[in-house]
Amino acid sequence: MSDEASAIPVGTQFTPQLVDLSNFLRSLLRNSGDKTQMQAAIWQQPTNLRKQPRLPTSERQRNLPLEAAIQYGLLDAEYRATELCESLAAKSGQQLYDQFARHILLTLGGLRVVEGIQQMQADGHKVTADSLAAYLTDQGFRIAVHNTAINSMRLWLARAGLFPESRARAWEIDQDRKSYLVGLEDDTIATLAGLTPDQRAFVAALCRVDPQGAYPASEIRDLAESIIGHRLNRGNLPKNFLEPLRLAGLIQYQARGTSSGKTSTLTTTDMFRKEILADFLENTLKTLDTALTAYYVKPIAEIYSELCSDNPNVKGAALEAYAIHVMRLLGLRFVAWRKRAREETGQAEIDVVMSGLVGGIATRWQIQCKNKPSGRVSLEDVAKEVGLTPLTKATHVMVLANCRVTQSARDYAREIMRNSSLTIMLLDRDNFDMIRVSPASIASIILAKSRLVESIDRHGFSWHS
């Protein structure tokens, strides 16, 4: 583990088993700015829940709960109580734990941790604090193994009902509580995570206005331009901005023809909660793994159906879900999106980087999925992927398309493999259809492609005399 900071708070000596949260918050407020008095207060009953609490002789030990309070956003660096601390101190009972859990989920990386648990469980991996820390760290969300951070966070979330209090079922997630605490369903989270920066600015503007009743969409767009600092696409406001938010369940809209000279109007739904959305856009999206749980649980029949949708936004989300489906079939782990299914590709192409052990050997895959039934995979398409490998550090390149692969593309891939250590696999419409009929057939397809690669006489130093 590197010296990089943990992506979540380190909550040493700060758990609901050791600290009464309500009294802890009041102690912070009463002694705001006075670290010595604060230490004395939090190591006494009723704040400290030990039977016979004693102030530790070590300064470091005395200060551990306060260090946790800083990391959880309850104190600033000068040991002054924050606005969050004041807000929470005004709550009591379950309302207090729910609000604290919502803060953890939306602003402290808690939702990313929960998503990681759901992904591991969907793939049949055993979840422990250490295995979860390693899983998330492998994806760039750094958490130290053999550390209290994840367990402390889990215990606070359990107090809000997200996890059971029982150790035997410690990692079982209550989906209803998750949706309640986050304020968003998994499908909505997936849609928001897939928005472009311009679309996110549009949502941020909508949060600022928080319209009651029908509101001109063009005015929201104008405010979004001031937020993001450039002019937004004015070609098709409903398609580019309103439809994605309708699919997320956040708005309904009425489109107006441009010839009428009237702007489209939008109306927010009951799912639109500006406080939660603003927090989500500002803080949560930065921590989320965009291979989201919604893609994990989406039925494959639904994915294939939506790949044929006339709605480009639906089609684009389905293509990303398909990439996650392929990842799971191959037994790989998500690393990062290189290119998502957005407007520049007509929602018809995505690039994703994945990693995993294949035959006990560490591999890194750069996979492109194409949804262009009437198109083709050309030499230029393959060359572009090969050119990116110094950046992605891929050992394998795969192009999986529901269209034909040209002979020149195959010849180029073969020539690259003859002169480098890179492995390139081109899967065409026939392979796509085979995987659709029998997902397990991907193993035999990869084996056949591997045998072709093995048959190539690669240039290089020969150890044979």
Coordinates of C-alpha atoms in Angstrom, one line a residue:
M1 CA 0.0 0.0 0.0
S2 CA 1.4 3.4 -0.9
D3 CA 1.4 6.4 1.3
E4 CA -1.5 8.0 -0.5
A5 CA -4.3 9.1 1.8
S6 CA -7.3 6.8 2.4
A7 CA -10.3 7.6 0.2
I8 CA -12.6 7.2 3.2
P9 CA -12.3 8.5 6.8
V10 CA -10.1 6.5 9.2
G11 CA -12.4 6.1 12.2
T12 CA -10.1 4.8 14.9
Q13 CA -11.8 5.0 18.3
F14 CA -14.9 6.4 16.7
T15 CA -17.7 3.8 16.3
P16 CA -21.2 3.6 17.7
Q17 CA -20.0 0.9 20.1
L18 CA -17.5 3.3 21.7
V19 CA -19.1 6.7 21.3
D20 CA -22.6 8.1 21.9
L21 CA -23.0 10.2 18.8
S22 CA -25.5 12.7 20.3
N23 CA -23.3 13.4 23.3
F24 CA -20.2 13.4 21.2
L25 CA -21.6 16.1 19.0
R26 CA -22.6 18.2 22.0
S27 CA -19.2 17.9 23.5
L28 CA -17.6 19.2 20.2
L29 CA -20.0 22.1 20.2
R30 CA -19.5 23.1 23.9
N31 CA -15.7 22.9 23.6
S32 CA -15.3 24.1 20.0
G33 CA -11.8 25.3 19.3
D34 CA -10.4 24.0 22.7
K35 CA -8.8 20.6 21.9
T36 CA -7.7 19.9 25.5
Q37 CA -11.2 20.4 27.0
M38 CA -12.7 18.5 24.0
Q39 CA -10.4 15.5 24.7
A40 CA -11.4 15.5 28.4
A41 CA -15.1 15.6 27.5
I42 CA -15.2 12.8 24.9
W43 CA -13.3 10.3 27.1
Q44 CA -15.9 10.6 29.9
Q45 CA -19.3 9.1 30.3
P46 CA -22.0 9.6 28.9
T47 CA -20.0 10.4 25.7
N48 CA -17.7 7.5 26.0
L49 CA -19.6 4.2 26.3
R50 CA -16.9 2.1 28.0
K51 CA -17.8 0.9 31.5
Q52 CA -14.8 2.6 33.1
P53 CA -13.5 5.1 30.6
R54 CA -10.1 6.7 31.3
L55 CA -8.3 9.5 29.5
P56 CA -5.3 7.8 27.8
T57 CA -1.8 9.0 28.8
S58 CA -0.7 9.1 25.2
E59 CA -1.5 12.3 23.4
R60 CA -2.0 10.4 20.2
Q61 CA -4.4 8.0 21.8
R62 CA -6.3 10.9 23.4
N63 CA -6.7 12.6 20.1
L64 CA -7.8 9.6 17.9
P65 CA -11.6 10.3 18.2
L66 CA -11.0 13.9 17.3
E67 CA -8.9 13.0 14.3
A68 CA -11.7 10.8 13.2
A69 CA -14.2 13.7 13.8
I70 CA -12.0 15.9 11.5
Q71 CA -12.0 13.3 8.8
Y72 CA -15.8 12.8 9.1
G73 CA -16.3 16.5 8.7
L74 CA -17.5 17.3 12.2
L75 CA -14.5 19.4 13.1
D76 CA -12.2 21.6 11.0
A77 CA -8.4 21.5 11.2
E78 CA -8.4 24.0 14.1
Y79 CA -10.8 21.8 16.1
R80 CA -13.8 24.0 15.6
A81 CA -17.2 22.5 15.2
T82 CA -18.5 22.6 11.7
E83 CA -21.9 23.5 10.3
L84 CA -22.4 19.8 9.8
C85 CA -21.8 19.2 13.5
E86 CA -24.3 21.9 14.4
S87 CA -26.9 20.4 12.0
L88 CA -26.5 16.9 13.3
A89 CA -26.5 18.0 17.0
A90 CA -30.0 19.4 16.5
K91 CA -31.2 15.9 15.5
S92 CA -31.9 12.9 17.8
G93 CA -32.7 9.2 17.7
Q94 CA -33.0 7.5 14.3
Q95 CA -33.1 10.9 12.5
L96 CA -29.6 11.6 13.7
Y97 CA -28.2 8.3 12.5
D98 CA -30.0 8.6 9.2
Q99 CA -28.6 12.1 8.5
F100 CA -25.1 11.1 9.5
A101 CA -25.3 8.0 7.2
R102 CA -26.5 10.1 4.3
H103 CA -23.5 12.4 4.8
I104 CA -21.2 9.4 4.9
L105 CA -22.8 7.9 1.7
L106 CA -22.9 11.1 -0.3
T107 CA -19.8 13.0 0.7
L108 CA -17.3 10.6 2.3
G109 CA -17.1 7.8 -0.3
G110 CA -19.6 5.6 1.5
L111 CA -21.7 4.9 -1.6
R112 CA -18.6 3.8 -3.5
V113 CA -18.0 1.3 -0.6
V114 CA -21.5 0.0 -0.8
E115 CA -21.4 -0.3 -4.6
G116 CA -18.2 -2.3 -4.2
I117 CA -19.8 -4.7 -1.8
Q118 CA -22.7 -5.2 -4.2
Q119 CA -20.4 -5.8 -7.1
M120 CA -18.3 -8.3 -5.2
Q121 CA -21.4 -10.2 -4.1
A122 CA -22.8 -10.2 -7.6
D123 CA -19.6 -11.8 -8.8
G124 CA -19.7 -14.4 -6.0
H125 CA -16.7 -13.0 -4.1
K126 CA -16.5 -13.3 -0.3
V127 CA -16.7 -9.9 1.3
T128 CA -14.6 -9.0 4.3
A129 CA -13.1 -5.7 5.3
D130 CA -9.7 -6.7 3.9
S131 CA -11.0 -8.2 0.6
L132 CA -13.3 -5.1 0.1
A133 CA -10.3 -2.8 0.7
A134 CA -8.2 -4.7 -1.8
Y135 CA -11.0 -4.8 -4.4
L136 CA -11.6 -1.0 -4.2
T137 CA -7.9 -0.2 -4.1
D138 CA -7.4 -2.3 -7.3
Q139 CA -9.9 0.1 -8.9
G140 CA -8.1 3.2 -7.8
F141 CA -10.2 3.9 -4.7
R142 CA -7.5 3.5 -2.1
I143 CA -8.3 2.0 1.3
A144 CA -5.6 0.4 3.5
V145 CA -5.9 -3.3 4.2
H146 CA -5.9 -4.3 7.9
N147 CA -7.3 -0.9 8.8
T148 CA -10.3 0.3 10.8
A149 CA -11.7 2.6 8.2
I150 CA -14.1 0.3 6.4
N151 CA -15.4 -1.4 9.6
S152 CA -15.9 1.9 11.4
M153 CA -17.9 3.2 8.4
R154 CA -19.9 0.0 8.2
L155 CA -20.9 0.2 11.9
W156 CA -22.2 3.8 11.5
L157 CA -24.2 2.8 8.4
A158 CA -25.5 -0.2 10.3
R159 CA -27.0 2.2 12.9
A160 CA -29.0 3.7 10.0
G161 CA -30.2 0.2 9.0
L162 CA -28.2 -0.1 5.8
F163 CA -26.4 -3.2 7.2
P164 CA -27.6 -5.7 9.9
E165 CA -26.1 -5.2 13.4
S166 CA -25.4 -9.0 13.4
R167 CA -21.7 -9.9 12.6
A168 CA -22.9 -13.1 10.9
R169 CA -24.6 -11.0 8.2
A170 CA -22.4 -7.9 8.5
W171 CA -22.2 -7.2 4.7
E172 CA -25.8 -7.8 3.7
I173 CA -27.2 -4.6 2.3
D174 CA -30.8 -3.5 2.8
Q175 CA -31.6 -2.1 -0.6
D176 CA -34.7 -0.2 0.5
R177 CA -32.6 1.5 3.2
K178 CA -29.9 2.3 0.7
S179 CA -32.4 4.0 -1.6
Y180 CA -34.0 5.9 1.3
L181 CA -30.7 7.1 2.7
V182 CA -29.1 8.0 -0.7
G183 CA -32.4 9.5 -1.9
L184 CA -31.8 7.9 -5.4
E185 CA -32.5 4.5 -7.0
D186 CA -29.7 2.5 -8.5
D187 CA -31.0 3.2 -12.1
T188 CA -31.0 6.9 -11.4
I189 CA -27.5 6.8 -9.9
A190 CA -26.3 4.9 -13.1
T191 CA -27.9 7.6 -15.3
L192 CA -26.4 10.5 -13.4
A193 CA -22.9 8.9 -13.4
G194 CA -23.2 8.6 -17.2
L195 CA -24.0 12.2 -17.8
T196 CA -21.5 14.4 -19.7
P197 CA -20.1 17.5 -17.9
D198 CA -22.5 19.7 -19.9
Q199 CA -25.5 17.6 -18.7
R200 CA -24.3 17.7 -15.1
A201 CA -24.1 21.5 -15.3
F202 CA -27.7 21.4 -16.5
V203 CA -28.7 19.4 -13.5
A204 CA -26.7 21.7 -11.2
A205 CA -28.6 24.7 -12.7
L206 CA -31.9 22.9 -12.2
C207 CA -31.0 22.4 -8.5
R208 CA -30.3 26.1 -8.1
V209 CA -33.6 27.1 -9.6
D210 CA -35.6 24.2 -8.0
P211 CA -38.7 25.1 -10.1
Q212 CA -42.2 24.7 -8.8
G213 CA -44.4 23.8 -11.8
A214 CA -43.6 24.1 -15.5
Y215 CA -40.4 26.0 -16.2
P216 CA -38.7 27.1 -19.5
A217 CA -35.9 24.6 -20.2
S218 CA -33.9 27.2 -22.1
E219 CA -33.5 29.3 -18.9
I220 CA -32.0 26.3 -17.1
R221 CA -29.7 25.9 -20.1
D222 CA -28.6 29.5 -19.9
L223 CA -27.8 29.2 -16.2
A224 CA -25.9 26.0 -16.9
E225 CA -23.7 27.9 -19.3
S226 CA -22.7 30.3 -16.6
I227 CA -21.9 27.4 -14.3
I228 CA -19.7 25.5 -16.8
G229 CA -18.3 28.5 -18.5
H230 CA -19.1 27.8 -22.1
R231 CA -22.0 27.7 -24.6
L232 CA -23.9 24.5 -24.5
N233 CA -25.2 22.6 -27.6
R234 CA -28.3 24.3 -28.7
G235 CA -29.1 21.8 -31.5
N236 CA -31.7 19.7 -29.7
L237 CA -32.4 20.7 -26.1
P238 CA -34.9 17.8 -25.4
K239 CA -32.6 15.1 -26.8
N240 CA -29.4 16.4 -25.4
F241 CA -30.5 17.5 -21.9
L242 CA -34.1 16.7 -21.1
E243 CA -34.5 13.1 -22.2
P244 CA -31.6 11.8 -20.1
L245 CA -33.1 13.4 -17.0
R246 CA -36.6 12.0 -17.9
L247 CA -35.0 8.5 -18.1
A248 CA -33.5 9.1 -14.6
G249 CA -37.0 9.8 -13.3
L250 CA -36.1 13.4 -12.3
I251 CA -38.3 15.4 -14.7
Q252 CA -41.1 15.3 -17.2
Y253 CA -41.0 17.7 -20.2
Q254 CA -43.0 19.0 -23.0
A255 CA -41.1 19.6 -26.2
R256 CA -41.9 22.5 -28.5
G257 CA -41.1 22.7 -32.2
T258 CA -38.5 25.2 -33.1
S259 CA -40.8 26.7 -35.7
S260 CA -43.2 27.8 -33.0
G261 CA -40.6 30.0 -31.4
K262 CA -41.5 28.5 -28.0
T263 CA -39.1 26.8 -25.6
S264 CA -39.6 23.4 -24.2
T265 CA -40.8 23.3 -20.6
L266 CA -39.9 20.9 -17.8
T267 CA -41.5 19.8 -14.5
T268 CA -39.6 18.1 -11.8
T269 CA -40.9 14.9 -10.3
D270 CA -41.1 13.7 -6.7
M271 CA -37.7 12.0 -7.1
F272 CA -36.1 15.4 -7.7
R273 CA -34.6 16.5 -4.4
K274 CA -32.3 19.4 -4.9
E275 CA -30.3 19.0 -1.7
I276 CA -29.4 15.4 -2.4
L277 CA -28.8 16.0 -6.1
A278 CA -26.5 19.0 -5.5
D279 CA -24.5 16.9 -2.9
F280 CA -24.4 14.0 -5.3
L281 CA -23.1 16.1 -8.2
E282 CA -20.6 18.0 -6.2
N283 CA -19.2 15.2 -4.0
T284 CA -20.5 11.7 -4.7
L285 CA -19.8 11.4 -8.5
K286 CA -16.1 12.0 -7.9
T287 CA -15.9 8.8 -5.8
L288 CA -18.2 6.5 -7.7
D289 CA -17.1 3.5 -9.7
T290 CA -19.0 4.0 -12.9
A291 CA -19.4 0.3 -13.5
L292 CA -22.4 0.7 -11.3
T293 CA -24.5 -1.9 -9.5
A294 CA -27.4 -1.1 -11.8
Y295 CA -25.4 -2.5 -14.7
Y296 CA -24.6 -5.6 -12.6
V297 CA -28.2 -6.5 -11.9
K298 CA -29.7 -5.6 -15.2
P299 CA -31.1 -8.7 -16.9
I300 CA -29.1 -9.6 -20.0
A301 CA -32.3 -10.0 -22.1
E302 CA -33.2 -6.4 -21.3
I303 CA -29.7 -5.3 -22.3
Y304 CA -29.9 -6.9 -25.7
S305 CA -33.4 -5.4 -26.2
E306 CA -32.2 -1.9 -25.3
L307 CA -29.2 -2.2 -27.7
C308 CA -31.8 -2.1 -30.4
S309 CA -33.7 0.9 -28.9
D310 CA -34.5 3.9 -31.0
N311 CA -33.6 6.1 -28.1
P312 CA -29.8 6.8 -28.2
N313 CA -29.6 7.4 -24.5
V314 CA -31.1 4.0 -23.7
K315 CA -28.9 2.4 -26.3
G316 CA -25.8 4.0 -24.9
A317 CA -26.5 2.9 -21.3
A318 CA -27.3 -0.6 -22.6
L319 CA -23.9 -0.7 -24.3
E320 CA -22.1 0.1 -21.1
A321 CA -24.1 -2.6 -19.3
Y322 CA -23.1 -5.0 -22.1
A323 CA -19.5 -4.2 -21.4
I324 CA -19.9 -5.0 -17.8
H325 CA -21.7 -8.3 -18.8
V326 CA -18.7 -9.2 -20.9
M327 CA -16.3 -8.3 -18.1
R328 CA -18.1 -10.7 -15.7
L329 CA -18.2 -13.5 -18.3
L330 CA -14.4 -13.2 -18.6
G331 CA -13.9 -13.0 -14.9
L332 CA -12.2 -9.6 -15.1
R333 CA -12.4 -6.6 -12.9
F334 CA -13.3 -3.1 -14.0
V335 CA -10.5 -0.5 -14.0
A336 CA -11.8 2.5 -15.8
W337 CA -13.8 3.8 -18.8
R338 CA -11.6 5.2 -21.4
K339 CA -14.5 6.4 -23.6
R340 CA -18.1 6.2 -22.7
A341 CA -21.2 5.9 -24.9
R342 CA -21.8 9.6 -25.4
E343 CA -22.6 11.9 -28.2
E344 CA -19.2 11.8 -30.0
T345 CA -19.8 8.1 -30.8
G346 CA -23.5 8.4 -31.4
Q347 CA -24.0 6.2 -28.3
A348 CA -22.7 3.3 -30.3
E349 CA -19.2 2.7 -29.0
I350 CA -17.4 2.4 -25.7
D351 CA -13.9 1.7 -24.5
V352 CA -13.2 0.1 -21.1
V353 CA -10.1 -1.1 -19.3
M354 CA -10.3 -4.2 -17.3
S355 CA -7.8 -6.5 -15.5
G356 CA -7.6 -9.9 -14.0
L357 CA -5.8 -13.3 -13.8
V358 CA -6.2 -15.5 -16.9
G359 CA -4.6 -18.9 -16.4
G360 CA -2.9 -17.6 -13.3
I361 CA -1.2 -14.8 -15.3
A362 CA -1.9 -11.1 -14.7
T363 CA -3.5 -9.4 -17.7
R364 CA -4.8 -6.0 -18.5
W365 CA -7.5 -5.7 -21.2
Q366 CA -8.5 -2.8 -23.4
I367 CA -12.0 -3.7 -24.7
Q368 CA -14.0 -1.8 -27.3
C369 CA -17.7 -2.7 -27.7
K370 CA -19.4 -1.5 -30.9
N371 CA -23.1 -1.4 -31.5
K372 CA -23.2 -0.7 -35.2
P373 CA -25.1 -3.6 -36.9
S374 CA -24.8 -2.0 -40.4
G375 CA -21.2 -0.8 -39.8
R376 CA -17.8 -2.5 -39.8
V377 CA -14.6 -2.8 -37.9
S378 CA -11.9 -1.2 -40.1
L379 CA -8.1 -1.2 -40.1
E380 CA -8.3 2.3 -38.8
D381 CA -10.5 1.2 -35.8
V382 CA -8.0 -1.4 -34.8
A383 CA -5.0 1.0 -35.3
K384 CA -6.6 3.5 -33.0
E385 CA -7.0 0.9 -30.3
V386 CA -3.4 -0.3 -30.7
G387 CA -2.2 3.3 -30.5
L388 CA -3.8 3.8 -27.1
T389 CA -2.1 0.8 -25.4
P390 CA 1.0 2.8 -24.2
L391 CA -1.5 4.9 -22.2
T392 CA -3.8 2.0 -21.0
K393 CA -0.9 -0.4 -20.4
A394 CA -3.0 -3.1 -21.9
T395 CA -1.6 -6.6 -22.6
H396 CA -4.7 -7.5 -24.6
V397 CA -6.9 -5.6 -27.0
M398 CA -10.4 -6.9 -27.7
V399 CA -12.9 -5.4 -30.2
L400 CA -16.3 -6.9 -29.8
A401 CA -18.8 -5.8 -32.4
N402 CA -22.2 -6.8 -33.8
C403 CA -21.0 -6.1 -37.3
R404 CA -18.4 -7.5 -39.7
V405 CA -14.7 -7.2 -39.3
T406 CA -12.8 -6.3 -42.5
Q407 CA -10.0 -8.5 -43.8
S408 CA -7.6 -5.5 -43.7
A409 CA -8.4 -5.1 -40.0
R410 CA -7.6 -8.8 -39.4
D411 CA -4.4 -8.5 -41.4
Y412 CA -3.3 -5.4 -39.5
A413 CA -3.9 -7.1 -36.1
R414 CA -1.9 -10.1 -37.2
E415 CA 1.0 -8.0 -38.3
I416 CA 1.0 -6.0 -35.1
M417 CA 1.1 -9.3 -33.1
R418 CA 4.0 -10.6 -35.3
N419 CA 6.0 -7.6 -34.3
S420 CA 5.0 -7.0 -30.7
S421 CA 3.9 -8.8 -27.5
L422 CA 0.4 -7.4 -27.7
T423 CA -2.5 -9.8 -28.1
I424 CA -5.4 -8.6 -30.3
M425 CA -8.8 -10.4 -30.5
L426 CA -11.4 -9.3 -33.0
L427 CA -14.9 -10.6 -32.3
D428 CA -17.4 -10.1 -35.1
R429 CA -21.2 -10.4 -35.5
D430 CA -21.0 -14.2 -35.5
N431 CA -19.2 -14.2 -32.2
F432 CA -21.6 -11.6 -30.8
D433 CA -24.6 -13.8 -31.8
M434 CA -23.0 -16.9 -30.3
I435 CA -22.5 -15.1 -27.0
R436 CA -26.1 -13.8 -27.1
V437 CA -27.4 -17.4 -27.5
S438 CA -25.0 -19.0 -25.1
P439 CA -23.0 -16.6 -22.8
A440 CA -20.7 -19.4 -21.8
S441 CA -19.5 -19.7 -25.4
I442 CA -17.3 -16.7 -24.8
A443 CA -14.8 -19.2 -23.3
S444 CA -14.6 -21.3 -26.5
I445 CA -14.4 -18.2 -28.6
I446 CA -11.5 -16.8 -26.6
L447 CA -9.8 -20.2 -26.7
A448 CA -10.1 -20.3 -30.5
K449 CA -8.7 -16.7 -30.8
S450 CA -5.9 -17.6 -28.5
R451 CA -4.9 -20.6 -30.6
L452 CA -4.8 -18.3 -33.6
V453 CA -2.5 -15.9 -31.7
E454 CA -0.3 -18.8 -30.7
S455 CA 0.1 -19.9 -34.3
I456 CA 1.6 -16.6 -35.3
D457 CA 5.3 -16.7 -35.9
R458 CA 6.3 -13.7 -33.8
H459 CA 9.6 -11.8 -34.6
G460 CA 12.1 -11.4 -31.9
F461 CA 15.1 -13.1 -30.3
S462 CA 15.1 -16.9 -30.6
W463 CA 16.6 -19.0 -27.8
H464 CA 16.9 -21.9 -30.2
S465 CA 20.2 -22.6 -32.0

